[in-house]
mmCIF file of C-alpha atoms and ligand atoms in Angstrom:
data_model
loop_
_atom_site.group_PDB
_atom_site.id
_atom_site.type_symbol
_atom_site.label_atom_id
_atom_site.label_comp_id
_atom_site.label_asym_id
_atom_site.label_seq_id
_atom_site.Cartn_x
_atom_site.Cartn_y
_atom_site.Cartn_z
ATOM 1 C CA MET A 1 0.000 0.000 0.000
ATOM 2 C CA ILE A 2 2.814 2.428 0.921
ATOM 3 C CA SER A 3 4.574 2.171 -2.462
ATOM 4 C CA ALA A 4 1.259 2.299 -4.419
ATOM 5 C CA ARG A 5 0.334 5.384 -2.370
ATOM 6 C CA ALA A 6 3.663 7.030 -3.176
ATOM 7 C CA VAL A 7 3.276 6.291 -6.912
ATOM 8 C CA ALA A 8 -0.257 7.748 -6.936
ATOM 9 C CA GLY A 9 0.915 11.108 -5.521
ATOM 10 C CA VAL A 10 -1.712 13.507 -4.151
ATOM 11 C CA LEU A 11 -5.112 12.043 -5.023
ATOM 12 C CA PRO A 12 -7.964 14.256 -6.291
ATOM 13 C CA GLY A 13 -10.656 15.125 -3.753
ATOM 14 C CA LEU A 14 -14.376 14.351 -4.034
ATOM 15 C CA ALA A 15 -16.323 16.346 -6.609
ATOM 16 C CA PRO A 16 -19.070 18.618 -5.196
ATOM 17 C CA ALA A 17 -21.505 17.432 -7.881
ATOM 18 C CA THR A 18 -21.346 13.770 -6.794
ATOM 19 C CA TYR A 19 -20.566 14.186 -3.081
ATOM 20 C CA ALA A 20 -24.195 14.112 -1.858
ATOM 21 C CA ARG A 21 -25.157 11.140 -4.070
ATOM 22 C CA ASP A 22 -22.136 9.086 -2.964
ATOM 23 C CA HIS A 23 -22.713 10.076 0.667
ATOM 24 C CA ALA A 24 -26.315 8.812 0.442
ATOM 25 C CA CYS A 25 -25.073 5.454 -0.968
ATOM 26 C CA PHE A 26 -22.429 5.246 1.776
ATOM 27 C CA GLU A 27 -25.093 5.780 4.476
ATOM 28 C CA THR A 28 -27.135 2.829 3.174
ATOM 29 C CA ARG A 29 -24.202 0.563 4.088
ATOM 30 C CA SER A 30 -24.091 1.674 7.738
ATOM 31 C CA ASP A 31 -26.424 1.662 10.737
ATOM 32 C CA GLN A 32 -24.745 4.811 12.067
ATOM 33 C CA ARG A 33 -27.275 7.390 10.832
ATOM 34 C CA ARG A 34 -30.115 5.530 12.582
ATOM 35 C CA LEU A 35 -28.072 5.535 15.819
ATOM 36 C CA ILE A 36 -27.446 9.285 15.460
ATOM 37 C CA ALA A 37 -31.116 10.015 14.722
ATOM 38 C CA ASP A 38 -32.280 7.922 17.699
ATOM 39 C CA HIS A 39 -29.793 9.685 19.973
ATOM 40 C CA LEU A 40 -30.706 13.208 18.825
ATOM 41 C CA VAL A 41 -34.426 12.463 19.075
ATOM 42 C CA THR A 42 -33.811 11.499 22.714
ATOM 43 C CA VAL A 43 -31.894 14.744 23.331
ATOM 44 C CA LEU A 44 -34.652 16.820 21.701
ATOM 45 C CA ALA A 45 -37.352 15.031 23.678
ATOM 46 C CA ASP A 46 -36.329 17.166 26.680
ATOM 47 C CA ARG A 47 -37.460 20.281 24.768
ATOM 48 C CA ARG A 48 -41.211 19.819 24.858
ATOM 49 C CA ILE A 49 -42.452 23.316 25.592
ATOM 50 C CA GLY A 50 -42.805 26.421 23.432
ATOM 51 C CA PRO A 51 -41.409 27.462 20.043
ATOM 52 C CA ILE A 52 -38.072 25.986 19.071
ATOM 53 C CA SER A 53 -35.366 27.054 16.645
ATOM 54 C CA MET A 54 -32.807 24.649 15.168
ATOM 55 C CA LEU A 55 -29.711 25.277 13.058
ATOM 56 C CA SER A 56 -28.157 22.398 11.124
ATOM 57 C CA VAL A 57 -24.668 23.259 9.876
ATOM 58 C CA GLY A 58 -23.668 21.114 6.896
ATOM 59 C CA CYS A 59 -27.241 19.876 6.581
ATOM 60 C CA GLY A 60 -26.572 17.897 3.391
ATOM 61 C CA ASP A 61 -29.716 16.493 1.773
ATOM 62 C CA GLY A 62 -31.782 16.843 4.970
ATOM 63 C CA ALA A 63 -32.354 13.098 5.382
ATOM 64 C CA LEU A 64 -31.409 13.278 9.069
ATOM 65 C CA ASP A 65 -32.904 16.734 9.721
ATOM 66 C CA ALA A 66 -36.287 15.698 8.289
ATOM 67 C CA ARG A 67 -36.581 13.048 10.984
ATOM 68 C CA LEU A 68 -35.625 15.549 13.716
ATOM 69 C CA ALA A 69 -37.953 18.246 12.355
ATOM 70 C CA ALA A 70 -40.869 15.791 12.256
ATOM 71 C CA THR A 71 -40.173 14.786 15.854
ATOM 72 C CA LEU A 72 -40.140 18.415 16.989
ATOM 73 C CA ALA A 73 -43.255 19.379 15.031
ATOM 74 C CA ASP A 74 -45.229 16.357 16.220
ATOM 75 C CA VAL A 75 -44.645 16.995 19.938
ATOM 76 C CA LEU A 76 -47.320 19.695 19.657
ATOM 77 C CA PRO A 77 -48.889 20.093 16.186
ATOM 78 C CA THR A 78 -49.303 23.857 16.638
ATOM 79 C CA ARG A 79 -45.865 24.450 18.062
ATOM 80 C CA PRO A 80 -43.765 26.845 15.909
ATOM 81 C CA VAL A 81 -40.561 25.138 14.764
ATOM 82 C CA ARG A 82 -37.945 27.222 12.949
ATOM 83 C CA TYR A 83 -35.458 24.961 11.153
ATOM 84 C CA VAL A 84 -32.476 26.541 9.375
ATOM 85 C CA GLY A 85 -29.913 24.668 7.277
ATOM 86 C CA ILE A 86 -26.508 25.743 6.025
ATOM 87 C CA ASP A 87 -24.665 23.940 3.225
ATOM 88 C CA PRO A 88 -22.243 25.251 0.607
ATOM 89 C CA TYR A 89 -23.536 22.863 -2.069
ATOM 90 C CA ALA A 90 -26.667 24.202 -3.761
ATOM 91 C CA GLY A 91 -27.907 20.712 -4.703
ATOM 92 C CA SER A 92 -27.776 19.558 -1.075
ATOM 93 C CA ALA A 93 -29.421 22.762 0.176
ATOM 94 C CA ALA A 94 -32.303 22.304 -2.309
ATOM 95 C CA ALA A 95 -32.714 18.670 -1.229
ATOM 96 C CA PHE A 96 -32.821 19.799 2.437
ATOM 97 C CA VAL A 97 -35.674 22.235 1.696
ATOM 98 C CA ALA A 98 -37.532 19.556 -0.298
ATOM 99 C CA ALA A 99 -37.122 16.953 2.479
ATOM 100 C CA LEU A 100 -38.540 19.303 5.134
ATOM 101 C CA SER A 101 -41.313 20.595 2.832
ATOM 102 C CA ASP A 102 -42.378 17.000 2.163
ATOM 103 C CA LEU A 103 -43.173 16.689 5.875
ATOM 104 C CA ASP A 104 -46.068 19.088 5.209
ATOM 105 C CA ARG A 105 -46.230 20.455 8.770
ATOM 106 C CA GLU A 106 -47.871 23.900 8.967
ATOM 107 C CA SER A 107 -45.992 24.853 12.120
ATOM 108 C CA LEU A 108 -42.587 24.193 10.492
ATOM 109 C CA GLU A 109 -40.741 27.167 8.971
ATOM 110 C CA THR A 110 -37.720 26.133 6.901
ATOM 111 C CA GLN A 111 -34.855 28.277 5.658
ATOM 112 C CA VAL A 112 -31.538 27.397 4.019
ATOM 113 C CA HIS A 113 -28.310 29.267 3.314
ATOM 114 C CA VAL A 114 -26.140 28.094 0.420
ATOM 115 C CA ALA A 115 -22.834 28.999 2.034
ATOM 116 C CA THR A 116 -20.109 27.755 4.307
ATOM 117 C CA PHE A 117 -20.739 28.325 8.008
ATOM 118 C CA ASP A 118 -18.201 31.195 7.998
ATOM 119 C CA GLU A 119 -20.069 33.005 5.265
ATOM 120 C CA ALA A 120 -23.713 32.230 6.025
ATOM 121 C CA PRO A 121 -25.690 35.362 7.016
ATOM 122 C CA VAL A 122 -27.447 33.475 9.760
ATOM 123 C CA ALA A 123 -29.212 35.216 12.640
ATOM 124 C CA GLY A 124 -29.710 33.604 16.042
ATOM 125 C CA PRO A 125 -30.716 32.878 18.640
ATOM 126 C CA PHE A 126 -31.096 29.108 18.273
ATOM 127 C CA ASP A 127 -32.143 26.563 20.870
ATOM 128 C CA VAL A 128 -30.127 23.757 19.261
ATOM 129 C CA ILE A 129 -27.255 23.923 16.767
ATOM 130 C CA THR A 130 -25.935 20.721 15.200
ATOM 131 C CA PHE A 131 -22.825 19.941 13.175
ATOM 132 C CA VAL A 132 -23.458 16.360 12.061
ATOM 133 C CA HIS A 133 -20.389 15.103 10.183
ATOM 134 C CA SER A 134 -19.510 18.604 8.993
ATOM 135 C CA MET A 135 -16.854 19.816 11.450
ATOM 136 C CA TYR A 136 -14.214 17.909 9.387
ATOM 137 C CA TYR A 137 -14.418 20.602 6.735
ATOM 138 C CA VAL A 138 -14.279 23.927 8.577
ATOM 139 C CA PRO A 139 -11.016 25.900 8.369
ATOM 140 C CA ARG A 140 -10.574 26.389 12.145
ATOM 141 C CA VAL A 141 -12.408 24.301 14.760
ATOM 142 C CA ALA A 142 -12.108 26.593 17.823
ATOM 143 C CA GLU A 143 -13.147 29.677 15.863
ATOM 144 C CA THR A 144 -16.144 27.789 14.455
ATOM 145 C CA LEU A 145 -17.178 26.593 17.924
ATOM 146 C CA ARG A 146 -16.978 30.125 19.328
ATOM 147 C CA ALA A 147 -19.068 31.543 16.470
ATOM 148 C CA ALA A 148 -21.657 28.762 16.828
ATOM 149 C CA PHE A 149 -21.868 29.209 20.615
ATOM 150 C CA ASP A 150 -22.550 32.924 20.100
ATOM 151 C CA LEU A 151 -25.646 31.993 18.054
ATOM 152 C CA LEU A 152 -27.200 30.058 20.967
ATOM 153 C CA GLY A 153 -29.970 31.522 23.052
ATOM 154 C CA PRO A 154 -30.177 31.017 26.848
ATOM 155 C CA GLY A 155 -30.376 27.292 27.631
ATOM 156 C CA GLY A 156 -29.223 26.475 24.086
ATOM 157 C CA GLU A 157 -27.200 23.413 23.113
ATOM 158 C CA LEU A 158 -24.382 23.060 20.601
ATOM 159 C CA ILE A 159 -24.071 19.448 19.427
ATOM 160 C CA VAL A 160 -21.151 18.219 17.307
ATOM 161 C CA VAL A 161 -21.354 14.703 15.872
ATOM 162 C CA ASN A 162 -17.934 13.702 14.564
ATOM 163 C CA ALA A 163 -15.918 10.584 13.791
ATOM 164 C CA PRO A 164 -12.808 9.575 15.696
ATOM 165 C CA ARG A 165 -9.701 8.824 13.636
ATOM 166 C CA GLY A 166 -10.029 5.034 14.274
ATOM 167 C CA VAL A 167 -9.163 2.251 11.830
ATOM 168 C CA LEU A 168 -11.557 3.612 9.213
ATOM 169 C CA ASN A 169 -10.468 7.223 9.170
ATOM 170 C CA ALA A 170 -6.795 6.300 9.308
ATOM 171 C CA LEU A 171 -7.428 5.839 5.567
ATOM 172 C CA VAL A 172 -8.701 9.402 5.235
ATOM 173 C CA GLY A 173 -5.617 10.661 7.053
ATOM 174 C CA VAL A 174 -3.341 8.872 4.567
ATOM 175 C CA LEU A 175 -5.297 9.194 1.319
ATOM 176 C CA ALA A 176 -7.486 12.322 1.343
ATOM 177 C CA PRO A 177 -5.978 15.508 -0.102
ATOM 178 C CA PRO A 178 -5.856 18.603 2.145
ATOM 179 C CA LEU A 179 -8.932 20.842 2.101
ATOM 180 C CA GLU A 180 -8.091 24.471 1.468
ATOM 181 C CA GLY A 181 -4.838 24.118 3.363
ATOM 182 C CA HIS A 182 -5.954 21.899 6.247
ATOM 183 C CA ARG A 183 -6.542 18.192 6.861
ATOM 184 C CA GLN A 184 -9.907 16.859 7.988
ATOM 185 C CA TRP A 185 -10.632 17.268 11.694
ATOM 186 C CA PHE A 186 -11.462 14.193 13.777
ATOM 187 C CA SER A 187 -12.683 13.811 17.355
ATOM 188 C CA ASP A 188 -9.354 14.582 19.033
ATOM 189 C CA ASP A 189 -9.214 17.846 17.046
ATOM 190 C CA VAL A 190 -12.772 18.651 18.152
ATOM 191 C CA VAL A 191 -11.906 18.039 21.816
ATOM 192 C CA ALA A 192 -8.875 20.329 21.423
ATOM 193 C CA GLY A 193 -11.095 22.935 19.723
ATOM 194 C CA PHE A 194 -13.603 22.959 22.607
ATOM 195 C CA ALA A 195 -10.713 23.392 25.064
ATOM 196 C CA GLU A 196 -9.193 26.240 23.019
ATOM 197 C CA ALA A 197 -12.620 27.911 22.768
ATOM 198 C CA GLY A 198 -12.964 27.647 26.572
ATOM 199 C CA GLN A 199 -16.215 25.669 26.307
ATOM 200 C CA GLN A 200 -17.155 23.108 28.949
ATOM 201 C CA LEU A 201 -18.046 19.747 27.377
ATOM 202 C CA GLU A 202 -20.815 17.528 28.729
ATOM 203 C CA GLU A 203 -20.086 13.790 28.846
ATOM 204 C CA ILE A 204 -19.013 12.521 25.388
ATOM 205 C CA VAL A 205 -21.292 9.779 24.007
ATOM 206 C CA THR A 206 -19.885 7.266 21.493
ATOM 207 C CA LEU A 207 -22.321 5.454 19.192
ATOM 208 C CA GLU A 208 -20.898 2.167 17.909
ATOM 209 C CA GLY A 209 -21.989 1.926 14.277
ATOM 210 C CA ARG A 210 -21.070 -0.850 11.843
ATOM 211 C CA LEU A 211 -20.294 -0.430 8.150
ATOM 212 C CA ASP A 212 -20.691 -3.115 5.478
ATOM 213 C CA LEU A 213 -18.134 -2.417 2.759
ATOM 214 C CA ALA A 214 -17.735 -6.013 1.531
ATOM 215 C CA VAL A 215 -19.377 -5.268 -1.829
ATOM 216 C CA ALA A 216 -19.117 -1.480 -1.860
ATOM 217 C CA SER A 217 -19.027 0.256 -5.259
ATOM 218 C CA ASP A 218 -15.951 2.246 -6.295
ATOM 219 C CA ALA A 219 -17.886 5.478 -5.612
ATOM 220 C CA VAL A 220 -18.684 4.382 -2.041
ATOM 221 C CA LEU A 221 -15.060 3.338 -1.551
ATOM 222 C CA ASP A 222 -13.916 6.773 -2.711
ATOM 223 C CA PHE A 223 -16.374 8.475 -0.347
ATOM 224 C CA THR A 224 -15.052 6.266 2.470
ATOM 225 C CA VAL A 225 -11.486 7.538 2.000
ATOM 226 C CA GLN A 226 -12.594 11.048 0.864
ATOM 227 C CA ALA A 227 -10.486 10.875 -2.314
ATOM 228 C CA ARG A 228 -10.645 9.535 -5.867
ATOM 229 C CA LEU A 229 -8.681 6.281 -5.631
ATOM 230 C CA THR A 230 -6.559 4.930 -8.484
ATOM 231 C CA PRO A 231 -7.276 1.425 -9.887
ATOM 232 C CA GLU A 232 -4.020 0.271 -8.238
ATOM 233 C CA LEU A 233 -5.038 1.526 -4.779
ATOM 234 C CA ARG A 234 -8.636 0.209 -4.750
ATOM 235 C CA PRO A 235 -7.839 -3.499 -4.196
ATOM 236 C CA LEU A 236 -5.365 -2.546 -1.455
ATOM 237 C CA VAL A 237 -7.976 -0.409 0.309
ATOM 238 C CA ARG A 238 -10.525 -3.232 0.035
ATOM 239 C CA ALA A 239 -8.002 -5.685 1.520
ATOM 240 C CA TYR A 240 -7.298 -3.276 4.411
ATOM 241 C CA LEU A 241 -11.022 -2.850 5.116
ATOM 242 C CA HIS A 242 -11.487 -6.616 5.114
ATOM 243 C CA ALA A 243 -8.556 -7.011 7.531
ATOM 244 C CA VAL A 244 -9.992 -4.502 10.048
ATOM 245 C CA SER A 245 -13.538 -5.921 9.900
ATOM 246 C CA VAL A 246 -14.990 -7.625 12.960
ATOM 247 C CA PRO A 247 -18.012 -9.933 13.270
ATOM 248 C CA ASP A 248 -21.271 -8.252 14.300
ATOM 249 C CA ALA A 249 -23.937 -9.880 16.505
ATOM 250 C CA SER A 250 -25.066 -12.118 13.621
ATOM 251 C CA GLY A 251 -21.505 -13.067 12.646
ATOM 252 C CA GLU A 252 -21.373 -10.797 9.542
ATOM 253 C CA MET A 253 -18.034 -9.032 9.018
ATOM 254 C CA ARG A 254 -18.371 -5.248 9.452
ATOM 255 C CA VAL A 255 -15.964 -2.302 9.667
ATOM 256 C CA PRO A 256 -16.246 -0.501 13.028
ATOM 257 C CA HIS A 257 -17.996 2.834 12.318
ATOM 258 C CA PRO A 258 -18.094 4.704 15.624
ATOM 259 C CA VAL A 259 -19.123 8.329 16.005
ATOM 260 C CA ASP A 260 -18.724 10.701 18.960
ATOM 261 C CA VAL A 261 -21.418 13.106 20.136
ATOM 262 C CA PHE A 262 -20.126 16.288 21.836
ATOM 263 C CA CYS A 263 -22.382 18.782 23.556
ATOM 264 C CA VAL A 264 -21.962 22.137 25.267
ATOM 265 C CA LYS A 265 -24.798 24.083 26.872
ATOM 266 C CA ARG A 266 -25.319 27.783 27.297
ATOM 267 C CA SER A 267 -26.554 28.662 30.733
ATOM 268 C CA ASP A 268 -30.116 29.903 31.216
ATOM 269 C CA LEU A 269 -28.953 33.252 32.620
HETATM 270 C C1 SAM B 1 -20.937 14.203 5.458
HETATM 271 S S1 SAM B 1 -22.038 15.464 4.969
HETATM 272 C C2 SAM B 1 -23.196 15.445 6.323
HETATM 273 C C3 SAM B 1 -24.575 15.859 5.910
HETATM 274 C C4 SAM B 1 -25.651 15.720 6.995
HETATM 275 N N1 SAM B 1 -25.356 16.520 8.167
HETATM 276 C C5 SAM B 1 -25.820 14.265 7.369
HETATM 277 O O1 SAM B 1 -25.382 13.865 8.447
HETATM 278 O O2 SAM B 1 -26.367 13.515 6.561
HETATM 279 C C6 SAM B 1 -21.119 16.956 5.290
HETATM 280 C C7 SAM B 1 -21.816 18.203 4.772
HETATM 281 O O3 SAM B 1 -21.075 19.347 5.218
HETATM 282 C C8 SAM B 1 -21.100 20.312 4.182
HETATM 283 N N2 SAM B 1 -19.988 21.263 4.384
HETATM 284 C C9 SAM B 1 -18.717 21.174 3.926
HETATM 285 N N3 SAM B 1 -18.004 22.246 4.317
HETATM 286 C C10 SAM B 1 -18.830 23.029 5.053
HETATM 287 C C11 SAM B 1 -18.677 24.287 5.731
HETATM 288 N N4 SAM B 1 -17.498 24.949 5.735
HETATM 289 N N5 SAM B 1 -19.747 24.817 6.361
HETATM 290 C C12 SAM B 1 -20.931 24.155 6.371
HETATM 291 N N6 SAM B 1 -21.129 22.950 5.743
HETATM 292 C C13 SAM B 1 -20.095 22.401 5.104
HETATM 293 C C14 SAM B 1 -21.024 19.483 2.919
HETATM 294 O O4 SAM B 1 -21.501 20.185 1.796
HETATM 295 C C15 SAM B 1 -21.884 18.270 3.265
HETATM 296 O O5 SAM B 1 -23.211 18.422 2.860
#
């Protein structure tokens, strides 16, 4: 793998036009999104009273946010729910709006900004702000956390859902090209960012997902490593993924696909 990697040089990154489609295919091979949705629904269940405003940073196609928005709207059918998404890819932002509109809840007001978090003209306050699998891409973690915290209202929560480096993302570390001058940020970077921002973390929750990459397409494999692989590297990456797989409860071989959930709260005062 090391010599094939050296021969390949710096690999191209993922194309914006196909990112969302390949991400959706990748998610079908993992139980992680269901674990995240179940966890966030439990967190939101504590917020049963009054209007609520949510901000989803890096909302993607809204597949996860639609489930959360429906949960919030259905607690009280007349309860005003303001749900704002931010995503730099116009195709994903449009899909987010469509996914929430399809819920057809009168009390749900949806808005989206086609922009990076840094550039989005978003106005708080928000009760809950989520970064689900999007903190990897921001230029500076601590600065982003500070800016997000400032958008919270009293009693608000900032929730970051991010992958640890682990056996899976060791591949990203080796194979993915830098993003606008920085590598992708994993959980240890997020922990360091919270410390640098002076924000007090609640207990970190790890959700133990499992990923089935045994018959993954080339596009899903590329999404997995966040780079366009060469034909020489693909079989080596598949062999690595097979080697790090472990049997799940039914004995099927799966790649460990854990994700960490970080939360900070703004005091009520
Ligand atoms: C892995 S997807 C996650 C999408 C969605 N949150 C989910 O869990 O299905 C990461 C998303 O972050 C977006 N993104 C990338 N850089 C960003 C930035 N600087 N600010 C906000 N979103 C960003 C991407 O366009 C992409 O839709």
